Amino acid sequence: MSSPDLSLADAGERRVRLVGRLRALDLRAVAVVLAIFVTTRLLLLLVIFLSSAAIPMPSGSFGYASADNIVLDGLIRHDSWWYVGIIEHGYTIGDVATGVQGTVTFFPLYPLLVKGVAALTGDVFVAGVVVSQVAFLAALGFLYGLARREYDDETAARAIFYLAAAPSAIFCAAMYTESLFIALVCATFYFSGRRMWEWAAVAGALAAATRNTGVLLAAVIALEGLSQQGLHLRPERMFGATAATTARLWRTHVGRQARVVLASWPSLLAACYVPIGLVAYMAFLGLTFGDPLGFIHAQASWGRSTGAGSILGLGSNITTNLNLGDNIWAGQINTLTLLNLLATLGFAPLVLMAALRLRPAYGVYAALTFFAPLSTGSIGSMARYILMLIPCFLLLAVWGRRSWVDRLVLGVFLPLTAYFALMFSHWYFVG
Amino acid sequence: MISRLPLRQIWNWCSGLRRFRLPRFLVSAVLLGALALGGVLALRALQPAAPAQILPGQALAWEIARAAGRSGEVQAASGAYLPGDRLLLYTRTGLTDQTRVRSWAVAQLGPFAERLAKLSARETLTWVIDYGAAPGAQETLTVPVGRAADPAYYRYVSATPGLFAETGAVAAKPDATAKPSEATAKPDATAKPDTTAKPDATTKPTGASAVPTTPDGQALLSTSFDESGGAPSVWLPLSGSWGIVGGIYSQSDNSGYDFISMLNLAPQTDYRLAAKLRLGEGQMGGGFIYNAPSTTTRAGAQNVDFDQQGGFLRWGRYDDKGAYVYQGGLAITKPISDGQWHDLSLVTHGGSSVVSLDGKEIATITNVSQAGHVGLLTSVTKVDFDSVQVSVLSAVSGVAAPAATATVTPTVTASSVITASSVITTSFSDDFADGDTKGWQVLSGTWQNLQGAYQQSDLTGSDMGSVTLFQSGSFSATVRFQWIDGDMGAGLYFNMDKRDSKSRSQMINYTQGGTAIQWGHFDDGGNFTFEGSTPVPAGNDGAWHTLGLSVADSTATFSLDGAEIAKDVPLTYASGYVGLLASHSKIAFDDVQIAAQ
């Protein structure tokens, strides 16, 4: 008789546990994320559908993913075809001498995932779009959770809407790596904020295998751990009444900070795991092509370079690429460069404010992510790269509490979102 | 000592480790390590695919496309290979002229001909070329891979947006296509047109098969109007009533002049236009329009056609307003308005054209334009046409083999070479007994072979000339001549810089009504400079006289009827071509003999 009673008790306990988990799930948050994801995706897809149906594609030697589905086709553009090439034919190392561009510059996690999904769907294009949508939904979820923990529900909703409706948001819907990378960045911040260092390490490592800037997330994890333990670079009082007092103050401070660093060892250890994604890719390159740094060396086959000399030429490059004519109002200007310049100038103060106002991890990540592309001496694709400046979107969401800021942001973002979607789907390079 | 150990502190420290979840991190480190290892293994899925075996044809297609892509005007080029079927090429080029597109394509394939020939003989090469400004036009070239070296086997199909009209077909019959070397080895095929010259009056010619194929010609068109649907698309009637009836292309309106049907082909510079024609009711006849700047108007074109019910061949041009301008002509001893089919052909090389009737060259025309479109022409006559053939000729090739021109003997009176590069430097003679005018290039005037003599019959012009291929600075020449009408103006050109211009040439001829002989030269601008003269017995007595000339060391010695009339006359021009000359007179020339010294 005792056995049945025990099993009933177990079942009841499991039921109670399940209800508790469902309550913890917070259906309202899920609904907000889903609603914003769906509405912004519909907006993008509607723009692609209407424009592709009404405006003829430019003539040229372009590939088309699907003649029967202009929406799907409109999401497979430019770099998408490089990913398709990697998935279908594998990586190429490139050759500067012959002008063959090496695809090893594209990091492997996204094409690997797409290849796996394609094995299920049987269509690499569909798989690519599915991976992008799922990843972006996850990105919005992590960002919402992150922002809600830092601020409140409304700010969190604004943050994910700003990201989902950002001018270059089309890249999060297209067969591009942006959505996956943003998801992993948001996840890293999210887990770091909750001191879930193992998961933060996993997300960071995966991000490091998704984009070359993913390895920067090691700094995010480390700084988050240190700041959570109360790390301060300078003491509350920098000087004492006497030299001996000052020395004692600093000795005490250094000892305290040393203990903080020691206490932060889980995050520091987690940060050390982040490069694993990059190391794995380098191992693959070494085994396959005999060049672990092939992803750097192949940059030359794309005509890119880095270094102080490159960034010093930024101004002249912008001036040259703007290609200003005698009459700008007659359209004598390179609109692509103009948009990239506006994106750079628009987000530069946000990066600065993020560095000043947010926690060190956010500021450092924003600054490094912002300046890494500029180190090539070009603002090319900056309109796309700003999508990864998650701290800036958080900052915008905070400022968006003021209604006029919210309207201004949306008033600027939404028309440009449609513009980018139209141009991108019509094979015009926008980032 | 043991009892003094801070056991409590050690226990606390261990508890602290438990609080730091060290084991969990060790586990996660192992998991991440495994993840990295798994990642490396998973990345094998993205390893570059092993290159598939590249067939020689595929490699060749790529190489040709790559080579084509190096041309500055090419915007896109690609190649593909379908084993056992064909090698496909596609090019998008900025070239706008169809002729240039074709010649460019042929030149591109030249270096690859040997390798193409090594592919399967069953395979063909097809090259689709989009050209011109958007939307542009399209030219599709097809040739058996084994024949890529020979443009005679190239077949072209032209298309423009909204219109896909076959404008080209292989002219050579299948046999000739299979054996080009035999075709080129037998130039007699053009010299002996008997089989085509005597068609049955009641039955139409057998079409293209009866037409001799230009040995080195690249056939642009060959039609006997027996094709179903294909032929009409290439014809663009401008006026008159043109139609295909019973495999014959007829113009059935004899009420007007200059009824024209143009061929929708690219303009050509070196070509042979041939057709069979049969004159019906009417006062004049029919013939060809050629070197037309456009297929939509006759303005600027030249023409050669029959007049006087086939009793006179005339040539002239249409001015920029389309008005006809007569330039020359010759009588046909046996008018062709006999209800029979006759072969008319026109071989044009830029500035000159040779007209042949029933296989005999009867006239050489100096053209006023260098290239253009071609078509058929009738005036006040119903005319039937058949077996129309247009072939592109090499700019440096004629009908005869080059070797024959270099070692021409006195008996080879008609070398038939009409290109400037074919020069005779040993000897030349023509007694005009063969009835043709091969080897002569008319400079001006109306020259024809009549009754075994070469006659210039235009009384209105001065310095009319017809020039041989002989060229030297040290030679002797004699020619017999007979005054027929007008002022006696018979003479010779010599030391001519060019065959088609009197500029920079020496001359000697009768003047003052035939009572004196003068000599001099034409300068760069064609202006005559008198250098000397001598009185002679009147030459307009209707008797045959002989004018002699000996040139050496920039001097000349002249003789008339064997008697020297001037010796060691210094010359302005030291060497050049030799020709006949007639001013304001109708002169018959015969027994031209020139020999280098």
Tab-separated table of C-alpha atoms in Angstrom, chain B residues 296-559:
chain	number	residue	atom	x	y	z
B	296	THR	CA	16.663	50.726	-96.204
B	297	THR	CA	17.632	53.147	-98.958
B	298	ARG	CA	19.516	53.114	-102.227
B	299	ALA	CA	21.141	56.471	-101.490
B	300	GLY	CA	24.903	56.173	-101.590
B	301	ALA	CA	24.892	52.730	-103.162
B	302	GLN	CA	26.475	51.579	-106.387
B	303	ASN	CA	24.894	49.434	-109.003
B	304	VAL	CA	25.669	47.292	-111.987
B	305	ASP	CA	22.769	46.188	-114.150
B	306	PHE	CA	21.684	45.524	-117.689
B	307	ASP	CA	20.112	48.092	-119.954
B	308	GLN	CA	18.719	48.029	-123.476
B	309	GLN	CA	17.010	44.703	-122.950
B	310	GLY	CA	20.197	43.074	-121.832
B	311	GLY	CA	22.287	44.542	-124.634
B	312	PHE	CA	24.287	46.886	-122.455
B	313	LEU	CA	25.845	46.514	-119.041
B	314	ARG	CA	26.047	49.754	-117.145
B	315	TRP	CA	27.384	50.737	-113.788
B	316	GLY	CA	26.896	53.804	-111.742
B	317	ARG	CA	25.847	54.995	-108.344
B	318	TYR	CA	23.026	56.634	-106.454
B	319	ASP	CA	23.819	59.982	-104.939
B	320	ASP	CA	22.912	60.949	-101.428
B	321	LYS	CA	19.409	61.763	-102.595
B	322	GLY	CA	19.012	58.476	-104.382
B	323	ALA	CA	19.346	59.915	-107.886
B	324	TYR	CA	21.062	57.660	-110.379
B	325	VAL	CA	24.454	58.743	-111.731
B	326	TYR	CA	25.783	56.878	-114.741
B	327	GLN	CA	29.486	56.071	-114.563
B	328	GLY	CA	30.205	53.659	-117.352
B	329	GLY	CA	29.118	50.672	-119.324
B	330	LEU	CA	29.766	48.385	-122.189
B	331	ALA	CA	27.816	46.799	-124.953
B	332	ILE	CA	26.973	43.134	-124.723
B	333	THR	CA	27.505	41.561	-128.087
B	334	LYS	CA	24.804	39.029	-127.501
B	335	PRO	CA	21.985	40.607	-125.495
B	336	ILE	CA	20.870	38.401	-122.644
B	337	SER	CA	17.158	39.042	-123.156
B	338	ASP	CA	16.898	35.623	-124.750
B	339	GLY	CA	14.693	34.050	-122.122
B	340	GLN	CA	17.651	32.061	-120.871
B	341	TRP	CA	19.227	32.039	-117.433
B	342	HIS	CA	22.522	33.888	-117.229
B	343	ASP	CA	25.107	34.005	-114.487
B	344	LEU	CA	26.004	37.427	-113.254
B	345	SER	CA	28.623	37.855	-110.593
B	346	LEU	CA	30.356	40.744	-108.946
B	347	VAL	CA	33.607	40.281	-107.071
B	348	THR	CA	34.357	43.305	-104.946
B	349	HIS	CA	37.528	44.073	-103.110
B	350	GLY	CA	37.132	47.452	-101.566
B	351	GLY	CA	37.696	50.027	-104.255
B	352	SER	CA	37.185	47.843	-107.277
B	353	SER	CA	34.755	45.281	-108.560
B	354	VAL	CA	35.020	42.750	-111.339
B	355	VAL	CA	31.865	41.878	-113.226
B	356	SER	CA	31.501	38.499	-114.847
B	357	LEU	CA	28.775	37.341	-117.161
B	358	ASP	CA	28.337	33.648	-117.742
B	359	GLY	CA	31.720	32.989	-116.253
B	360	LYS	CA	33.671	35.581	-118.216
B	361	GLU	CA	35.010	38.707	-116.698
B	362	ILE	CA	33.700	41.536	-118.772
B	363	ALA	CA	34.356	44.678	-116.802
B	364	THR	CA	36.243	46.125	-113.901
B	365	ILE	CA	34.615	48.934	-111.989
B	366	THR	CA	36.345	51.481	-109.845
B	367	ASN	CA	34.079	51.925	-106.879
B	368	VAL	CA	33.278	55.151	-105.177
B	369	SER	CA	32.780	53.412	-101.856
B	370	GLN	CA	34.669	50.641	-100.133
B	371	ALA	CA	31.980	48.519	-98.501
B	372	GLY	CA	28.288	48.111	-97.959
B	373	HIS	CA	25.159	46.027	-98.248
B	374	VAL	CA	24.092	44.205	-101.361
B	375	GLY	CA	20.833	43.420	-103.138
B	376	LEU	CA	19.040	42.836	-106.402
B	377	LEU	CA	17.897	45.486	-108.799
B	378	THR	CA	15.595	45.783	-111.795
B	379	SER	CA	14.534	48.682	-114.016
B	380	VAL	CA	11.483	48.714	-116.297
B	381	THR	CA	11.781	44.978	-116.675
B	382	LYS	CA	10.389	41.827	-115.166
B	383	VAL	CA	13.352	39.833	-113.946
B	384	ASP	CA	13.672	36.403	-112.380
B	385	PHE	CA	16.519	35.703	-109.967
B	386	ASP	CA	17.755	32.424	-108.625
B	387	SER	CA	20.723	30.848	-106.911
B	388	VAL	CA	21.730	34.027	-105.142
B	389	GLN	CA	24.983	33.643	-103.370
B	390	VAL	CA	27.020	35.986	-101.232
B	391	SER	CA	30.461	34.940	-100.100
B	392	VAL	CA	32.980	36.796	-98.041
B	393	LEU	CA	36.409	36.807	-99.621
B	394	SER	CA	39.751	37.195	-98.070
B	395	ALA	CA	41.136	40.655	-98.564
B	396	VAL	CA	44.325	39.256	-100.009
B	397	SER	CA	43.059	36.330	-101.964
B	398	GLY	CA	41.616	36.090	-105.392
B	399	VAL	CA	40.496	33.168	-107.426
B	400	ALA	CA	43.815	32.051	-108.755
B	401	ALA	CA	46.541	30.622	-106.624
B	402	PRO	CA	49.106	33.178	-105.474
B	403	ALA	CA	51.916	31.128	-107.028
B	404	ALA	CA	50.487	31.664	-110.474
B	405	THR	CA	50.582	35.392	-110.044
B	406	ALA	CA	54.181	35.442	-109.024
B	407	THR	CA	55.444	33.491	-112.010
B	408	VAL	CA	52.951	34.487	-114.604
B	409	THR	CA	53.977	33.611	-118.156
B	410	PRO	CA	53.168	35.573	-121.299
B	411	THR	CA	50.481	33.104	-122.202
B	412	VAL	CA	48.729	33.535	-118.894
B	413	THR	CA	47.102	36.680	-120.047
B	414	ALA	CA	44.495	36.781	-117.375
B	415	SER	CA	46.083	36.345	-114.056
B	416	SER	CA	42.801	37.400	-112.540
B	417	VAL	CA	44.491	38.667	-109.465
B	418	ILE	CA	43.034	41.912	-108.417
B	419	THR	CA	44.717	42.666	-105.211
B	420	ALA	CA	47.473	45.134	-104.782
B	421	SER	CA	49.680	42.594	-103.155
B	422	SER	CA	49.739	40.416	-106.271
B	423	VAL	CA	52.306	42.096	-108.458
B	424	ILE	CA	53.874	40.896	-111.690
B	425	THR	CA	57.509	41.816	-111.997
B	426	THR	CA	58.734	39.550	-114.771
B	427	SER	CA	56.562	39.901	-117.849
B	428	PHE	CA	53.022	40.472	-118.935
B	429	SER	CA	51.177	40.143	-122.206
B	430	ASP	CA	47.591	40.133	-123.339
B	431	ASP	CA	46.323	39.711	-126.878
B	432	PHE	CA	42.710	39.799	-125.719
B	433	ALA	CA	41.946	36.715	-127.731
B	434	ASP	CA	40.329	35.074	-124.729
B	435	GLY	CA	37.529	37.620	-124.811
B	436	ASP	CA	37.890	38.700	-121.210
B	437	THR	CA	39.594	41.491	-119.358
B	438	LYS	CA	41.188	39.593	-116.545
B	439	GLY	CA	44.223	41.264	-115.108
B	440	TRP	CA	43.144	44.768	-115.958
B	441	GLN	CA	41.929	47.324	-113.529
B	442	VAL	CA	39.965	50.163	-114.936
B	443	LEU	CA	41.094	53.510	-113.719
B	444	SER	CA	38.425	55.435	-115.575
B	445	GLY	CA	36.470	55.261	-118.802
B	446	THR	CA	34.587	52.459	-120.479
B	447	TRP	CA	36.789	49.527	-121.309
B	448	GLN	CA	35.671	46.259	-122.789
B	449	ASN	CA	36.990	43.361	-124.769
B	450	LEU	CA	35.445	43.556	-128.188
B	451	GLN	CA	36.399	41.342	-131.080
B	452	GLY	CA	39.706	40.399	-129.606
B	453	ALA	CA	40.784	43.914	-128.757
B	454	TYR	CA	40.566	46.040	-125.622
B	455	GLN	CA	38.483	49.057	-126.413
B	456	GLN	CA	37.975	52.295	-124.572
B	457	SER	CA	34.809	53.939	-125.839
B	458	ASP	CA	34.213	56.958	-123.635
B	459	LEU	CA	34.857	60.063	-125.730
B	460	THR	CA	34.113	62.578	-123.008
B	461	GLY	CA	36.920	62.135	-120.553
B	462	SER	CA	40.618	62.666	-120.536
B	463	ASP	CA	43.309	60.343	-119.240
B	464	MET	CA	41.084	57.271	-119.225
B	465	GLY	CA	43.083	54.313	-118.075
B	466	SER	CA	43.179	50.609	-117.510
B	467	VAL	CA	46.162	49.252	-115.641
B	468	THR	CA	48.010	45.946	-115.607
B	469	LEU	CA	49.588	44.174	-112.673
B	470	PHE	CA	53.048	44.637	-114.089
B	471	GLN	CA	55.280	46.792	-111.992
B	472	SER	CA	58.914	47.638	-112.528
B	473	GLY	CA	61.464	50.418	-112.907
B	474	SER	CA	63.365	48.715	-115.679
B	475	PHE	CA	61.349	47.275	-118.500
B	476	SER	CA	60.290	47.558	-122.118
B	477	ALA	CA	56.721	47.636	-123.341
B	478	THR	CA	54.879	47.741	-126.637
B	479	VAL	CA	51.223	48.070	-127.479
B	480	ARG	CA	49.324	48.163	-130.751
B	481	PHE	CA	46.461	50.551	-131.067
B	482	GLN	CA	43.930	51.788	-133.562
B	483	TRP	CA	42.049	55.047	-133.555
B	484	ILE	CA	38.291	54.573	-133.975
B	485	ASP	CA	36.655	57.844	-133.024
B	486	GLY	CA	37.254	61.205	-131.353
B	487	ASP	CA	40.503	63.048	-130.873
B	488	MET	CA	43.431	60.727	-131.135
B	489	GLY	CA	44.602	60.331	-127.540
B	490	ALA	CA	46.032	56.829	-127.297
B	491	GLY	CA	48.981	56.267	-125.027
B	492	LEU	CA	50.449	54.583	-122.000
B	493	TYR	CA	50.650	55.087	-118.296
B	494	PHE	CA	53.872	53.883	-116.694
B	495	ASN	CA	55.741	54.096	-113.420
B	496	MET	CA	52.389	54.492	-111.683
B	497	ASP	CA	52.519	54.604	-107.946
B	498	LYS	CA	49.069	53.023	-107.651
B	499	ARG	CA	46.863	51.007	-109.934
B	500	ASP	CA	43.738	52.922	-109.034
B	501	SER	CA	45.032	56.464	-109.342
B	502	LYS	CA	46.844	58.479	-111.958
B	503	SER	CA	48.515	60.544	-109.272
B	504	ARG	CA	52.255	60.083	-109.149
B	505	SER	CA	52.564	58.476	-112.555
B	506	GLN	CA	54.331	59.006	-115.871
B	507	MET	CA	52.443	59.034	-119.165
B	508	ILE	CA	52.871	59.290	-122.915
B	509	ASN	CA	50.071	59.785	-125.428
B	510	TYR	CA	48.918	61.319	-128.681
B	511	THR	CA	47.808	64.914	-128.574
B	512	GLN	CA	46.898	67.746	-130.947
B	513	GLY	CA	44.414	65.572	-132.809
B	514	GLY	CA	46.935	62.794	-133.234
B	515	THR	CA	49.705	64.908	-134.787
B	516	ALA	CA	52.056	64.904	-131.841
B	517	ILE	CA	53.045	62.705	-128.951
B	518	GLN	CA	53.606	64.250	-125.527
B	519	TRP	CA	54.989	62.916	-122.295
B	520	GLY	CA	54.919	64.096	-118.737
B	521	HIS	CA	53.733	63.129	-115.305
B	522	PHE	CA	50.809	63.524	-112.913
B	523	ASP	CA	51.839	64.840	-109.539
B	524	ASP	CA	50.516	63.992	-106.098
B	525	GLY	CA	47.323	65.881	-106.775
B	526	GLY	CA	46.800	64.325	-110.196
B	527	ASN	CA	47.798	67.521	-112.023
B	528	PHE	CA	49.546	67.022	-115.324
B	529	THR	CA	53.040	68.372	-115.848
B	530	PHE	CA	54.210	68.552	-119.410
B	531	GLU	CA	57.748	67.257	-119.905
B	532	GLY	CA	58.153	67.105	-123.667
B	533	SER	CA	56.601	66.328	-127.047
B	534	THR	CA	57.443	65.539	-130.593
B	535	PRO	CA	55.451	65.839	-133.838
B	536	VAL	CA	54.451	62.558	-135.429
B	537	PRO	CA	52.427	61.495	-138.439
B	538	ALA	CA	48.728	61.724	-137.844
B	539	GLY	CA	47.676	58.779	-135.745
B	540	ASN	CA	43.953	59.040	-136.427
B	541	ASP	CA	44.205	57.305	-139.763
B	542	GLY	CA	42.434	54.151	-138.629
B	543	ALA	CA	45.568	52.086	-139.071
B	544	TRP	CA	47.220	50.037	-136.356
B	545	HIS	CA	50.254	51.654	-134.827
B	546	THR	CA	52.722	50.463	-132.244
B	547	LEU	CA	53.900	52.545	-129.321
B	548	GLY	CA	57.107	51.427	-127.680
B	549	LEU	CA	58.563	52.321	-124.306
B	550	SER	CA	61.805	51.420	-122.580
B	551	VAL	CA	62.440	52.469	-118.988
B	552	ALA	CA	65.635	52.148	-117.023
B	553	ASP	CA	67.552	54.207	-114.490
B	554	SER	CA	64.794	56.815	-114.187
B	555	THR	CA	64.926	57.527	-117.889
B	556	ALA	CA	62.679	56.497	-120.747
B	557	THR	CA	63.069	55.977	-124.448
B	558	PHE	CA	59.954	56.190	-126.637
B	559	SER	CA	59.338	54.739	-130.062
